[in-house]
Tab-separated table of N, CA and C and ligand atoms in Angstrom:
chain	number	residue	atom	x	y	z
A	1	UNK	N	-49.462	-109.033	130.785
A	1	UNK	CA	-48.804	-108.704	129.527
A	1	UNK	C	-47.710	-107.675	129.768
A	2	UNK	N	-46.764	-108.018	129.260
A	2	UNK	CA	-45.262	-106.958	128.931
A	2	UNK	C	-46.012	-105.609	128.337
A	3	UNK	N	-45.385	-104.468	128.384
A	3	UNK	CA	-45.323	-103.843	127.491
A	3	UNK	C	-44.653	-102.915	127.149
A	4	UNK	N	-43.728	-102.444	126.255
A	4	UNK	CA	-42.669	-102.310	126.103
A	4	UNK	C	-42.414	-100.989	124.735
A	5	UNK	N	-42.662	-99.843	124.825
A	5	UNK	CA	-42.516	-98.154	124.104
A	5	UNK	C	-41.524	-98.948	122.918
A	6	UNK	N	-42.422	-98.560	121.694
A	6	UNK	CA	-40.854	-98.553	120.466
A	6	UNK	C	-41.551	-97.810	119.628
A	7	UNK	N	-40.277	-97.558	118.797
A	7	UNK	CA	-40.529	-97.355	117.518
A	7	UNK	C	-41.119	-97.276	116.341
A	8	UNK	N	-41.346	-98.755	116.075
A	8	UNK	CA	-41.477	-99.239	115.026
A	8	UNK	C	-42.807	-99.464	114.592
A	9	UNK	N	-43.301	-98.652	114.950
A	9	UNK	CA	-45.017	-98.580	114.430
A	9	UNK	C	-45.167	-98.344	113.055
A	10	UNK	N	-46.901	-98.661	112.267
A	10	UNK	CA	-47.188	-98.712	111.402
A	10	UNK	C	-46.941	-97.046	111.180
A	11	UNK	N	-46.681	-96.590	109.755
A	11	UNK	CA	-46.728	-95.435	109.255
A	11	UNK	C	-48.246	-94.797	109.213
A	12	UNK	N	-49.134	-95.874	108.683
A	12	UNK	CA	-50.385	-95.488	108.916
A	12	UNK	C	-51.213	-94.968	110.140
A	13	UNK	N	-51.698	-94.549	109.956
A	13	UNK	CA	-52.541	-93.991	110.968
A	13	UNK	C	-53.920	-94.654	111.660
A	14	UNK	N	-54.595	-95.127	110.386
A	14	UNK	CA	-55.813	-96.282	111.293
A	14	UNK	C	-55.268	-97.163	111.898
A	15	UNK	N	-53.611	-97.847	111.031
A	15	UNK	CA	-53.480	-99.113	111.233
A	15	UNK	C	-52.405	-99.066	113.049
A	16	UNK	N	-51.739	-97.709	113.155
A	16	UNK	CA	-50.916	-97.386	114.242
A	16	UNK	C	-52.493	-97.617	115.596
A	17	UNK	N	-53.522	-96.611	115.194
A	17	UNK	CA	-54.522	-96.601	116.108
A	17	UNK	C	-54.793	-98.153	116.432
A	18	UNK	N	-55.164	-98.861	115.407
A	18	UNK	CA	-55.779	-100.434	115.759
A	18	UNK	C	-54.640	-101.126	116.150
A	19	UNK	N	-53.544	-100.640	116.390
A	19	UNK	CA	-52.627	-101.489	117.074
A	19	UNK	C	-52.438	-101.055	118.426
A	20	UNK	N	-52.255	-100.086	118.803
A	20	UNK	CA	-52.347	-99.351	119.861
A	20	UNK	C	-53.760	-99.843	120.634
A	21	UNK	N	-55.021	-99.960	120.338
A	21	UNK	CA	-55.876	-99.923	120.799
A	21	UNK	C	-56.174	-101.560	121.429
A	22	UNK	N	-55.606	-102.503	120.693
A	22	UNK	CA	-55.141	-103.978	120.754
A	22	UNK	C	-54.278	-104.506	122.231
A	23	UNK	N	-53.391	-103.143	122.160
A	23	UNK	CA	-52.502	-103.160	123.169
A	23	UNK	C	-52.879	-102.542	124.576
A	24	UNK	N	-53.549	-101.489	124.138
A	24	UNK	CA	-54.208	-101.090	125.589
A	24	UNK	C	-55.655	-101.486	125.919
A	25	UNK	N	-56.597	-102.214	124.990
A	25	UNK	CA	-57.145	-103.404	125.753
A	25	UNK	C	-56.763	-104.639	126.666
A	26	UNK	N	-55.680	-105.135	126.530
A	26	UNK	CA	-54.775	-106.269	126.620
A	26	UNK	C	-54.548	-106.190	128.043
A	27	UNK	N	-53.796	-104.228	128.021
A	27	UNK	CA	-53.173	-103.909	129.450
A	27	UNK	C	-54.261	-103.412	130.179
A	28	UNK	N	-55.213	-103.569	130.405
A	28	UNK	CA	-56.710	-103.208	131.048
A	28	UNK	C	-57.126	-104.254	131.164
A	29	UNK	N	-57.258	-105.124	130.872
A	29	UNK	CA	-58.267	-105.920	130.896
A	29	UNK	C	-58.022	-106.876	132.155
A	30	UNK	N	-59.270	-106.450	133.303
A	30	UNK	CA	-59.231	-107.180	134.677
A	30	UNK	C	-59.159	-105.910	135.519
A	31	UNK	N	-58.807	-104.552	134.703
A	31	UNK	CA	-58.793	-103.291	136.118
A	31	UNK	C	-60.091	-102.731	135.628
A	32	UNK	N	-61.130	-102.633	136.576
A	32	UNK	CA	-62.113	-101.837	136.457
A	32	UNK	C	-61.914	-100.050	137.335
A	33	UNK	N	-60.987	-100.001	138.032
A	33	UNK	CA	-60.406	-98.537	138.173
A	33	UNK	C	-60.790	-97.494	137.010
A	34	UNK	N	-61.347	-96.639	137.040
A	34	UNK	CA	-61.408	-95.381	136.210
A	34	UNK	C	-60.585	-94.288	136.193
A	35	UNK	N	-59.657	-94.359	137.272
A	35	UNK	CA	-58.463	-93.601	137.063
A	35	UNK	C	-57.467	-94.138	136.470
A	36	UNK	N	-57.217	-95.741	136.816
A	36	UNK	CA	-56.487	-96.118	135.966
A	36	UNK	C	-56.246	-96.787	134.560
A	37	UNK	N	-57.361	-96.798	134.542
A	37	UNK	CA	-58.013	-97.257	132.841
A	37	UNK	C	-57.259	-95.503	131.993
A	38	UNK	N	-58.491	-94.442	132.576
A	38	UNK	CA	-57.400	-93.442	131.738
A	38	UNK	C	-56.274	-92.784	132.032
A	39	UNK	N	-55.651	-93.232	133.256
A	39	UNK	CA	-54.201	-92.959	132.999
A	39	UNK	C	-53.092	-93.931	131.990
A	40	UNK	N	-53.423	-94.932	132.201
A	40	UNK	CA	-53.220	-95.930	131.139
A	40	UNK	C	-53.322	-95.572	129.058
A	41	UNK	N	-54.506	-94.927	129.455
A	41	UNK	CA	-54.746	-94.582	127.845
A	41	UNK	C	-53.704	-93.079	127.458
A	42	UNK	N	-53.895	-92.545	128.582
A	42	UNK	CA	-53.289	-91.069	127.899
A	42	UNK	C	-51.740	-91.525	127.791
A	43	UNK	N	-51.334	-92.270	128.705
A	43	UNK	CA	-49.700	-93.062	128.670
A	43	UNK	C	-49.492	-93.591	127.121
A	44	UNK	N	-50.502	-94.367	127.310
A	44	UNK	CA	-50.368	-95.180	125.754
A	44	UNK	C	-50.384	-94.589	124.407
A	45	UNK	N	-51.376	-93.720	124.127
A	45	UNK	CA	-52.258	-92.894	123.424
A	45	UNK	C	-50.465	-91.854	122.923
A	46	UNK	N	-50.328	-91.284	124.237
A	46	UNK	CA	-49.702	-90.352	123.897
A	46	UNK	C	-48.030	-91.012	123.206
A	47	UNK	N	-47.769	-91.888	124.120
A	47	UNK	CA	-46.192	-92.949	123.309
A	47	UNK	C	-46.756	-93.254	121.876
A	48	UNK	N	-47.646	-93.932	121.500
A	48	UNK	CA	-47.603	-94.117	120.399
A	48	UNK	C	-47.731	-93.028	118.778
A	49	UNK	N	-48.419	-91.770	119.479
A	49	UNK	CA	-48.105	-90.774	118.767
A	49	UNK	C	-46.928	-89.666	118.712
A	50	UNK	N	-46.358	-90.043	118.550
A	50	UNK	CA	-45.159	-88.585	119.069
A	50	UNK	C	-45.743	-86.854	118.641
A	51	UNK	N	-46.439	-86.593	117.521
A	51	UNK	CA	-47.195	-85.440	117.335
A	51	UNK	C	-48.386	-84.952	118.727
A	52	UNK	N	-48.722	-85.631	119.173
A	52	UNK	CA	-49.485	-85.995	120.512
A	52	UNK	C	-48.738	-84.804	121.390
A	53	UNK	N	-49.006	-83.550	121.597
A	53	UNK	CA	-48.401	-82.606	122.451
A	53	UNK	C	-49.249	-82.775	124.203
A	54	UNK	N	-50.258	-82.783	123.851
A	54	UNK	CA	-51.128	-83.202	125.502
A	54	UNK	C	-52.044	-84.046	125.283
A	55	UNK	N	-51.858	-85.063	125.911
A	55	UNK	CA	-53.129	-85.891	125.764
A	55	UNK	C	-53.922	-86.396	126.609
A	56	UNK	N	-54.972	-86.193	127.351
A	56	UNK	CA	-55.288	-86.835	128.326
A	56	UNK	C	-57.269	-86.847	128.254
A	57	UNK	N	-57.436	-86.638	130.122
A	57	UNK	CA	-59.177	-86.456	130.157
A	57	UNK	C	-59.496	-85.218	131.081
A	58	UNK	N	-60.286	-84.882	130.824
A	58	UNK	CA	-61.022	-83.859	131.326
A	58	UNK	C	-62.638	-84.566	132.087
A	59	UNK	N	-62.529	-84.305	133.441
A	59	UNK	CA	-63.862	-85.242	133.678
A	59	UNK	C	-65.032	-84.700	133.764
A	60	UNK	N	-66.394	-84.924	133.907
A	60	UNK	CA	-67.352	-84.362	135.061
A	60	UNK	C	-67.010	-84.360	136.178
A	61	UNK	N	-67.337	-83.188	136.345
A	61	UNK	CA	-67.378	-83.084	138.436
A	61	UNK	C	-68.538	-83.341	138.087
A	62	UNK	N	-68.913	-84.486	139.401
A	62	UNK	CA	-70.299	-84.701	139.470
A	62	UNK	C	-71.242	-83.886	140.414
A	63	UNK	N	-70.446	-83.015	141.091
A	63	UNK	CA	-70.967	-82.016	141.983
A	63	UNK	C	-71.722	-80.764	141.218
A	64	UNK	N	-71.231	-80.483	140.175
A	64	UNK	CA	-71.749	-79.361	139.622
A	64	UNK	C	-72.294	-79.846	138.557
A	65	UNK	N	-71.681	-81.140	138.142
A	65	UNK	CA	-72.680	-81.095	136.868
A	65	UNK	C	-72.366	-80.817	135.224
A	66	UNK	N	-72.074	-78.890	135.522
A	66	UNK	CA	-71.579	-78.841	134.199
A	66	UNK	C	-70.286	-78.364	133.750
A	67	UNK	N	-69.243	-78.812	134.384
A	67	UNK	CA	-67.968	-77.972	135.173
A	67	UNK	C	-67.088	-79.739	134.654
A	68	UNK	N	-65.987	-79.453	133.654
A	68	UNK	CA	-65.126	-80.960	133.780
A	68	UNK	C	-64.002	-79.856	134.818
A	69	UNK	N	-63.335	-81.308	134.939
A	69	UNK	CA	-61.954	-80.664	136.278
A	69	UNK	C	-61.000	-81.757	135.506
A	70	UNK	N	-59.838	-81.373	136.000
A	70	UNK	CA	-58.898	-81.967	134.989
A	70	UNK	C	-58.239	-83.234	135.211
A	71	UNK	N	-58.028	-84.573	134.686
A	71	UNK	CA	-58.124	-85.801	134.956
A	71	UNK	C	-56.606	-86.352	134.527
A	72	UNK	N	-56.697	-87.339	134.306
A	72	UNK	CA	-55.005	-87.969	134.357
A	72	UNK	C	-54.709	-87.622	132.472
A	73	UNK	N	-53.749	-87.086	132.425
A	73	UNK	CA	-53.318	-86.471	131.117
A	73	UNK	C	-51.367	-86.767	130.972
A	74	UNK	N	-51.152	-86.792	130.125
A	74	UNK	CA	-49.592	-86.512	130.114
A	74	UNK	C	-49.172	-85.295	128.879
A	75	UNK	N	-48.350	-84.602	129.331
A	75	UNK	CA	-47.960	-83.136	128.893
A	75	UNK	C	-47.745	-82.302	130.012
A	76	UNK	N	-47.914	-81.179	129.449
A	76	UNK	CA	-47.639	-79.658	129.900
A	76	UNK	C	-48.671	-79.530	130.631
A	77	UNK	N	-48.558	-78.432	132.117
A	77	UNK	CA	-49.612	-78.311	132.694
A	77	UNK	C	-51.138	-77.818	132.037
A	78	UNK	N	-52.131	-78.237	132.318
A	78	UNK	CA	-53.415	-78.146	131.610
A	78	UNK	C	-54.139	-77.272	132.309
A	79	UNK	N	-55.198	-76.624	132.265
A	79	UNK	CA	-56.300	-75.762	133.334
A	79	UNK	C	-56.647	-76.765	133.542
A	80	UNK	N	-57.263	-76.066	135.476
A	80	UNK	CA	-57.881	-77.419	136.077
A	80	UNK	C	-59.285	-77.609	135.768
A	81	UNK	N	-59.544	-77.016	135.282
A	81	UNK	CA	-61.157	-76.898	135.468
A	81	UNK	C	-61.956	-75.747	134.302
A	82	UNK	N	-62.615	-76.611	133.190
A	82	UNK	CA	-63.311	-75.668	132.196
A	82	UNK	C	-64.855	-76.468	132.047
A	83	UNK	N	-65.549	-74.789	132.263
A	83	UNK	CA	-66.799	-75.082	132.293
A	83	UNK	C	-67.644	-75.223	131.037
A	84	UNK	N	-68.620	-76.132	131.115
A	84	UNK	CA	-68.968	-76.537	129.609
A	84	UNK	C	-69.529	-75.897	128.663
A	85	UNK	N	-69.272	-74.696	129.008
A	85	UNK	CA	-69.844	-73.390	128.282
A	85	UNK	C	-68.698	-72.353	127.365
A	86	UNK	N	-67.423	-73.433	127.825
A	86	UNK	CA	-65.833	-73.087	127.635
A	86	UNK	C	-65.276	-73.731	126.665
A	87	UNK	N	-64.194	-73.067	125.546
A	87	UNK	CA	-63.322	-74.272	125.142
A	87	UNK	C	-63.667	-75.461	124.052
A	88	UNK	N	-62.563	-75.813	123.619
A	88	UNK	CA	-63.076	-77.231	122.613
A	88	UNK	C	-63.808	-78.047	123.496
A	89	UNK	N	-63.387	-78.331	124.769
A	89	UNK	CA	-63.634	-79.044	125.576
A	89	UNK	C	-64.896	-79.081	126.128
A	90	UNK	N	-65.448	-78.001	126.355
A	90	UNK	CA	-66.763	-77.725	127.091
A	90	UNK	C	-67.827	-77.858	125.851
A	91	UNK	N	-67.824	-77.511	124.310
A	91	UNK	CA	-68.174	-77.732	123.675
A	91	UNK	C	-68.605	-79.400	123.364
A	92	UNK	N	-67.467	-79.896	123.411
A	92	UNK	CA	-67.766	-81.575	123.149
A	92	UNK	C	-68.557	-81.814	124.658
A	93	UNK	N	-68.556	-81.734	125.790
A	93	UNK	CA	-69.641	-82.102	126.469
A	93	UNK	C	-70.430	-81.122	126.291
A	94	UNK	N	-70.533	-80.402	126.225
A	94	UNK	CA	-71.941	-79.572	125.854
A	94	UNK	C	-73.059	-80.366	124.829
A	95	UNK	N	-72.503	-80.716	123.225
A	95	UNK	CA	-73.507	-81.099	122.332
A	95	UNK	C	-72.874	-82.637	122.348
A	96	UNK	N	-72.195	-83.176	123.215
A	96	UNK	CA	-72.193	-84.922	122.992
A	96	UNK	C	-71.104	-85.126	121.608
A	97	UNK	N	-70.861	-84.133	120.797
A	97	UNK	CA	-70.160	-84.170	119.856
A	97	UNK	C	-68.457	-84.325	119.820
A	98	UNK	N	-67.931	-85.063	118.532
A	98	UNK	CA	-66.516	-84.897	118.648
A	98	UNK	C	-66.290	-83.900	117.965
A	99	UNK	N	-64.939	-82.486	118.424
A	99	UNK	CA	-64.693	-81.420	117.946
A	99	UNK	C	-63.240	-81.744	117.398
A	100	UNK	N	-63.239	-80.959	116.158
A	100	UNK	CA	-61.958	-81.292	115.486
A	100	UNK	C	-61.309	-79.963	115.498
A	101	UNK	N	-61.010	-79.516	115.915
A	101	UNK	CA	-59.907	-78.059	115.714
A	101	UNK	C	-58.959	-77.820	115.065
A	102	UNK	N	-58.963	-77.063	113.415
A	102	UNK	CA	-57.728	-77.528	112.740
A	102	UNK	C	-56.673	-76.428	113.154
A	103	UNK	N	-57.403	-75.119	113.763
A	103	UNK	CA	-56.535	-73.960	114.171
A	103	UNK	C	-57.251	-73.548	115.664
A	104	UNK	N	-56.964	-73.524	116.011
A	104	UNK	CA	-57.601	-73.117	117.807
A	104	UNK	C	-57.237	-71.643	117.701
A	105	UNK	N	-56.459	-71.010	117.022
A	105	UNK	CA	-56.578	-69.748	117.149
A	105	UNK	C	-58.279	-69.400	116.150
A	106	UNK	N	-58.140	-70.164	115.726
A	106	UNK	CA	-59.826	-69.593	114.484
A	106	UNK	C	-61.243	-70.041	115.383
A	107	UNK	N	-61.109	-70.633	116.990
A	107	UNK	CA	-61.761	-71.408	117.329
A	107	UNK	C	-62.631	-70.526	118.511
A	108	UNK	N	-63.612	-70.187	118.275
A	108	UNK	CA	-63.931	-68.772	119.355
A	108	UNK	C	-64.087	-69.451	120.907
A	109	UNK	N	-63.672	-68.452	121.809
A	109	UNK	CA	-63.509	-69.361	123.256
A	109	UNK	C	-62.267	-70.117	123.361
A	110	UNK	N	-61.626	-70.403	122.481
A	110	UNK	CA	-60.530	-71.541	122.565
A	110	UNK	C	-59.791	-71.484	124.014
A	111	UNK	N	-59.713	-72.012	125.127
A	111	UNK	CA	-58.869	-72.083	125.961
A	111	UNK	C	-57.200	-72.318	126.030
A	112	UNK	N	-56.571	-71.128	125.910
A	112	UNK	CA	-55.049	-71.435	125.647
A	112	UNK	C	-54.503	-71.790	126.836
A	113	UNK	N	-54.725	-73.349	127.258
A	113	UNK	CA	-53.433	-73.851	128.662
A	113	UNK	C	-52.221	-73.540	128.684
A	114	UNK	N	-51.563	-73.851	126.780
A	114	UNK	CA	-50.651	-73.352	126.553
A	114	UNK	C	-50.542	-72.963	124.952
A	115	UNK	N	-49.314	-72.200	124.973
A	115	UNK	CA	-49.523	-71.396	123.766
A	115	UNK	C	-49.216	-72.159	122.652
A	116	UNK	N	-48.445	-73.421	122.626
A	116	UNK	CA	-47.993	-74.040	121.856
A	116	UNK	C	-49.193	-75.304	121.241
A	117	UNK	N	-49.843	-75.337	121.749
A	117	UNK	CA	-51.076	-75.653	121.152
A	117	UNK	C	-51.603	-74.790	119.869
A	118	UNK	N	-51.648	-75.855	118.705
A	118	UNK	CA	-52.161	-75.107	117.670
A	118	UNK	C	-53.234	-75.939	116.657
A	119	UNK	N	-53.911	-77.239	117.136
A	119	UNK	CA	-54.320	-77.976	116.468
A	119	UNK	C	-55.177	-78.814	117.822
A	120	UNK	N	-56.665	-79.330	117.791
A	120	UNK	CA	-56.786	-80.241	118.479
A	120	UNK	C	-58.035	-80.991	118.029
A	121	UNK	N	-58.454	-82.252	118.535
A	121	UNK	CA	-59.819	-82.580	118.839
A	121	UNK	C	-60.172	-83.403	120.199
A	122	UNK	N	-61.561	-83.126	120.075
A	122	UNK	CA	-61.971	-83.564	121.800
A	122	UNK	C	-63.202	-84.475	121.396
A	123	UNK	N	-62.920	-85.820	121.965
A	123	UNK	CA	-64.267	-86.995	122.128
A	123	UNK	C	-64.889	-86.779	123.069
A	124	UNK	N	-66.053	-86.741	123.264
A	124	UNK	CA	-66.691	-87.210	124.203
A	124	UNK	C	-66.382	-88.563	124.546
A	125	UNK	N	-66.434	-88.908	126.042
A	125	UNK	CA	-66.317	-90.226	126.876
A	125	UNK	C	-67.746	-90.538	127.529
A	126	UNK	N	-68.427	-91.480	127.256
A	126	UNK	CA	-69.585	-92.128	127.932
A	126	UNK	C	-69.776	-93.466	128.849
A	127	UNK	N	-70.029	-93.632	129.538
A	127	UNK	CA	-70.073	-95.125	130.519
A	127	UNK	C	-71.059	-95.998	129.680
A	128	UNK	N	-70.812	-97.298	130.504
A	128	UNK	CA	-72.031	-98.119	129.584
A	128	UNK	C	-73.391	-97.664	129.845
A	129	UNK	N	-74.108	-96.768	130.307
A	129	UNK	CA	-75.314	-96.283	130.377
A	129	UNK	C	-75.528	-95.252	129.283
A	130	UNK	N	-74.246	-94.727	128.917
A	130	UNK	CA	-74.637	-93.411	127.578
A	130	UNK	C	-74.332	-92.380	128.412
A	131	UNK	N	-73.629	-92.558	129.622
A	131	UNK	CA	-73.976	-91.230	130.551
A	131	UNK	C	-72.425	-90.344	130.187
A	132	UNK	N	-73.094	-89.215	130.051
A	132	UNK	CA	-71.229	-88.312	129.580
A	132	UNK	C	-70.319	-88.571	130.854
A	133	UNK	N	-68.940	-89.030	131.074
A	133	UNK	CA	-68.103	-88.947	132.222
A	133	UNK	C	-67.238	-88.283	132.004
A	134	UNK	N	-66.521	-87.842	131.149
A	134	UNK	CA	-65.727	-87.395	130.473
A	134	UNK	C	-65.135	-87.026	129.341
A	135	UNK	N	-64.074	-86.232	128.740
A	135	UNK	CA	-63.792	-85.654	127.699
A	135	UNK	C	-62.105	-86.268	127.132
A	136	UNK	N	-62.274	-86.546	126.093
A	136	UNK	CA	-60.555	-86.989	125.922
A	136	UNK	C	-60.151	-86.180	125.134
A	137	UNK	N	-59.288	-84.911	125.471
A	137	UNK	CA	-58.332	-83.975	124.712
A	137	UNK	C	-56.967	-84.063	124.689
A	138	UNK	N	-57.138	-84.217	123.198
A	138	UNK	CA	-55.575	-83.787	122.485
A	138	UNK	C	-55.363	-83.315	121.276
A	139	UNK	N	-54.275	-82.489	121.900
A	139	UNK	CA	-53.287	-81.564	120.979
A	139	UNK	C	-52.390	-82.015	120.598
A	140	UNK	N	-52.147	-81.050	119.791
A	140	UNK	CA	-50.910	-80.790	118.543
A	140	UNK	C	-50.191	-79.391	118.548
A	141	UNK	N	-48.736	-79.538	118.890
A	141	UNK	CA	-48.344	-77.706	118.141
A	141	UNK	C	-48.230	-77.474	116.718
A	142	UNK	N	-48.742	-78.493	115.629
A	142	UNK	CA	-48.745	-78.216	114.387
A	142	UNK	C	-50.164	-77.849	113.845
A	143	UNK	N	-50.722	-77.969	113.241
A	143	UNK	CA	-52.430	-77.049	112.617
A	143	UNK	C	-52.529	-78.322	111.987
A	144	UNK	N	-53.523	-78.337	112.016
A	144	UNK	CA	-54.655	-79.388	110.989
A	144	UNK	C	-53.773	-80.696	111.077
A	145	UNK	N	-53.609	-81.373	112.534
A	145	UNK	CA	-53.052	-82.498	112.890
A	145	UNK	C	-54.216	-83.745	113.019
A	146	UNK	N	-55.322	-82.931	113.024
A	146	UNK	CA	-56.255	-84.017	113.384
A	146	UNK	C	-57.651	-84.213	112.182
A	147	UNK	N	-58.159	-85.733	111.693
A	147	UNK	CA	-59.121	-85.473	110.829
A	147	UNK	C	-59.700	-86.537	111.123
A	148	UNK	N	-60.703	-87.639	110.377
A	148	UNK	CA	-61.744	-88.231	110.677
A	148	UNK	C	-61.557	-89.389	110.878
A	149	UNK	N	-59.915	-89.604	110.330
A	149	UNK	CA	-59.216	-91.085	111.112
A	149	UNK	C	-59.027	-90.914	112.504
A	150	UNK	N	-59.035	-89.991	112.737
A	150	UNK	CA	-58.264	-89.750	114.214
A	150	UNK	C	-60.055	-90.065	114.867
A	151	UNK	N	-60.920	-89.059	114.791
A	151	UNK	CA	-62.046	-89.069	115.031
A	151	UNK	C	-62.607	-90.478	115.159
A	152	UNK	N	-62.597	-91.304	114.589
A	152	UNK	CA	-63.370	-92.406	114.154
A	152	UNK	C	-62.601	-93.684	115.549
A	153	UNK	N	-60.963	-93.451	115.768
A	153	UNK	CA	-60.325	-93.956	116.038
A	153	UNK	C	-60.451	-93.620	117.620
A	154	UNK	N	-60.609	-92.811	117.661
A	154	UNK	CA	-60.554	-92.008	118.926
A	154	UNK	C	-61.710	-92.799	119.750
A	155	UNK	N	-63.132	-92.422	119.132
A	155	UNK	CA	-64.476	-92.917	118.919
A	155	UNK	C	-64.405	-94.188	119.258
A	156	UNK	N	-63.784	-95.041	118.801
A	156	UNK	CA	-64.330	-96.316	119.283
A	156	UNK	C	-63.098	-97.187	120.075
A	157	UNK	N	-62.232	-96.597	120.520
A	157	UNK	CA	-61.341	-96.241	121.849
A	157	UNK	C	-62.111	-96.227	122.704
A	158	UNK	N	-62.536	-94.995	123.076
A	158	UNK	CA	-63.458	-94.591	124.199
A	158	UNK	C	-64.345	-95.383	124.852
A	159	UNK	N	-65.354	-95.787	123.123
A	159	UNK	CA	-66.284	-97.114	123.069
A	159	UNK	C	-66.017	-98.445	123.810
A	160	UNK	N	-65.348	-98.848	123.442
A	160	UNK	CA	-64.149	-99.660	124.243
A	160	UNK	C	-63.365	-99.874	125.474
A	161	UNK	N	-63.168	-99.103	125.574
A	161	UNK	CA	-62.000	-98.895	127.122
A	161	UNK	C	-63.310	-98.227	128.544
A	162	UNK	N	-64.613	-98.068	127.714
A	162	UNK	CA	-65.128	-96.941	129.069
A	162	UNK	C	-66.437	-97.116	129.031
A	163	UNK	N	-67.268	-97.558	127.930
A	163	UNK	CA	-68.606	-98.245	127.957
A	163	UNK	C	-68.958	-99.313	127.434
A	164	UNK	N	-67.986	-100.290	128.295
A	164	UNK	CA	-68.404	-101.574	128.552
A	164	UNK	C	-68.827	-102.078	130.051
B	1	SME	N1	-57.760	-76.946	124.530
B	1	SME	C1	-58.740	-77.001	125.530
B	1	SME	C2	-58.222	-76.584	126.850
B	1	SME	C3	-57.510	-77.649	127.582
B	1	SME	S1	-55.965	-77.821	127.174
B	1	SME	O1	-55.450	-77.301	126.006
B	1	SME	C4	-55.111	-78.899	127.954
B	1	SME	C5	-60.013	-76.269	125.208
B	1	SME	O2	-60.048	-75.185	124.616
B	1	SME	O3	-61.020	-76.817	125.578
């Protein structure tokens, strides 16, 4: 399959996600690579949103366990490595939960990679066993960029592209 960055996306937001998500099934489908499945998504993910300031994954090191290290993303440089005791990020693998951040300055622990970050949420990523592999974070430099469309959308992305 072609695929080809425009414009002309839905205004909506579920309906931009379910198109996007259409499209980067399409361009996956036959690579079982895990680097390139989510370098692929944060590429995609992030073109189709332009509010999208960093978007990428944060993985398990499987060496430590409870330590993500920083995975294929597109943006501004990211920390390499936040421990799950850290951060929006360490939070969502910590309780399995998706975190919505409408101000990261109000967010205790918040990890500032960069300062222009002012809005985020973080999915958890699971394999087809349920097993946590990773974290998908993204930001916004605007506040309260993210809510339960995004969440929901995000959610069964992940579902999709990483535990099958
Ligand atoms: N916002 C994250 C840190 C990672 S970056 O912003 C790229 C956090 O607090 O977990």
């Amino acid at each position: 399959m072609s695929y080809i960055a425009r414009d002309d996306r839905p205004a909506d937001k579920a309906e931009r996600y379910a198109e996007v998500e259409d499209e980067i099934l399409a361009v996956l489908e036959g690579e079982p690579n895990l680097t390139a499945r989510m370098a692929t998504v944060a590429s995609m993910l992030s073109d189709a949103f332009p509010a999208f300031f960093w978007t990428g994954f944060y993985v398990v090191d499987q060496a430590k366990g409870n330590e993500l290290m920083v995975g294929p993303y597109q943006g501004t440089l990211g920390c390499l490595r936040i421990p799950f005791t850290r951060g929006v990020c360490g939070a969502a693998a910590r309780t399995g939960e998706t975190q919505i951040v409408e101000d990261v300055d109000a967010f205790p622990g918040h990890i500032a990679c960069d300062s222009r970050s002012a809005s985020e949420i973080v999915v958890p990523v699971r394999d087809g066993s349920g097993a946590l592999i990773a974290v998908l974070d993204v930001d916004a430099t605007e506040k309260a960029v993210f809510d339960a469309v995004d969440a929901q959308a995000l959610e069964r992305l992940m579902a999709r592209v990483f535990a099958t």
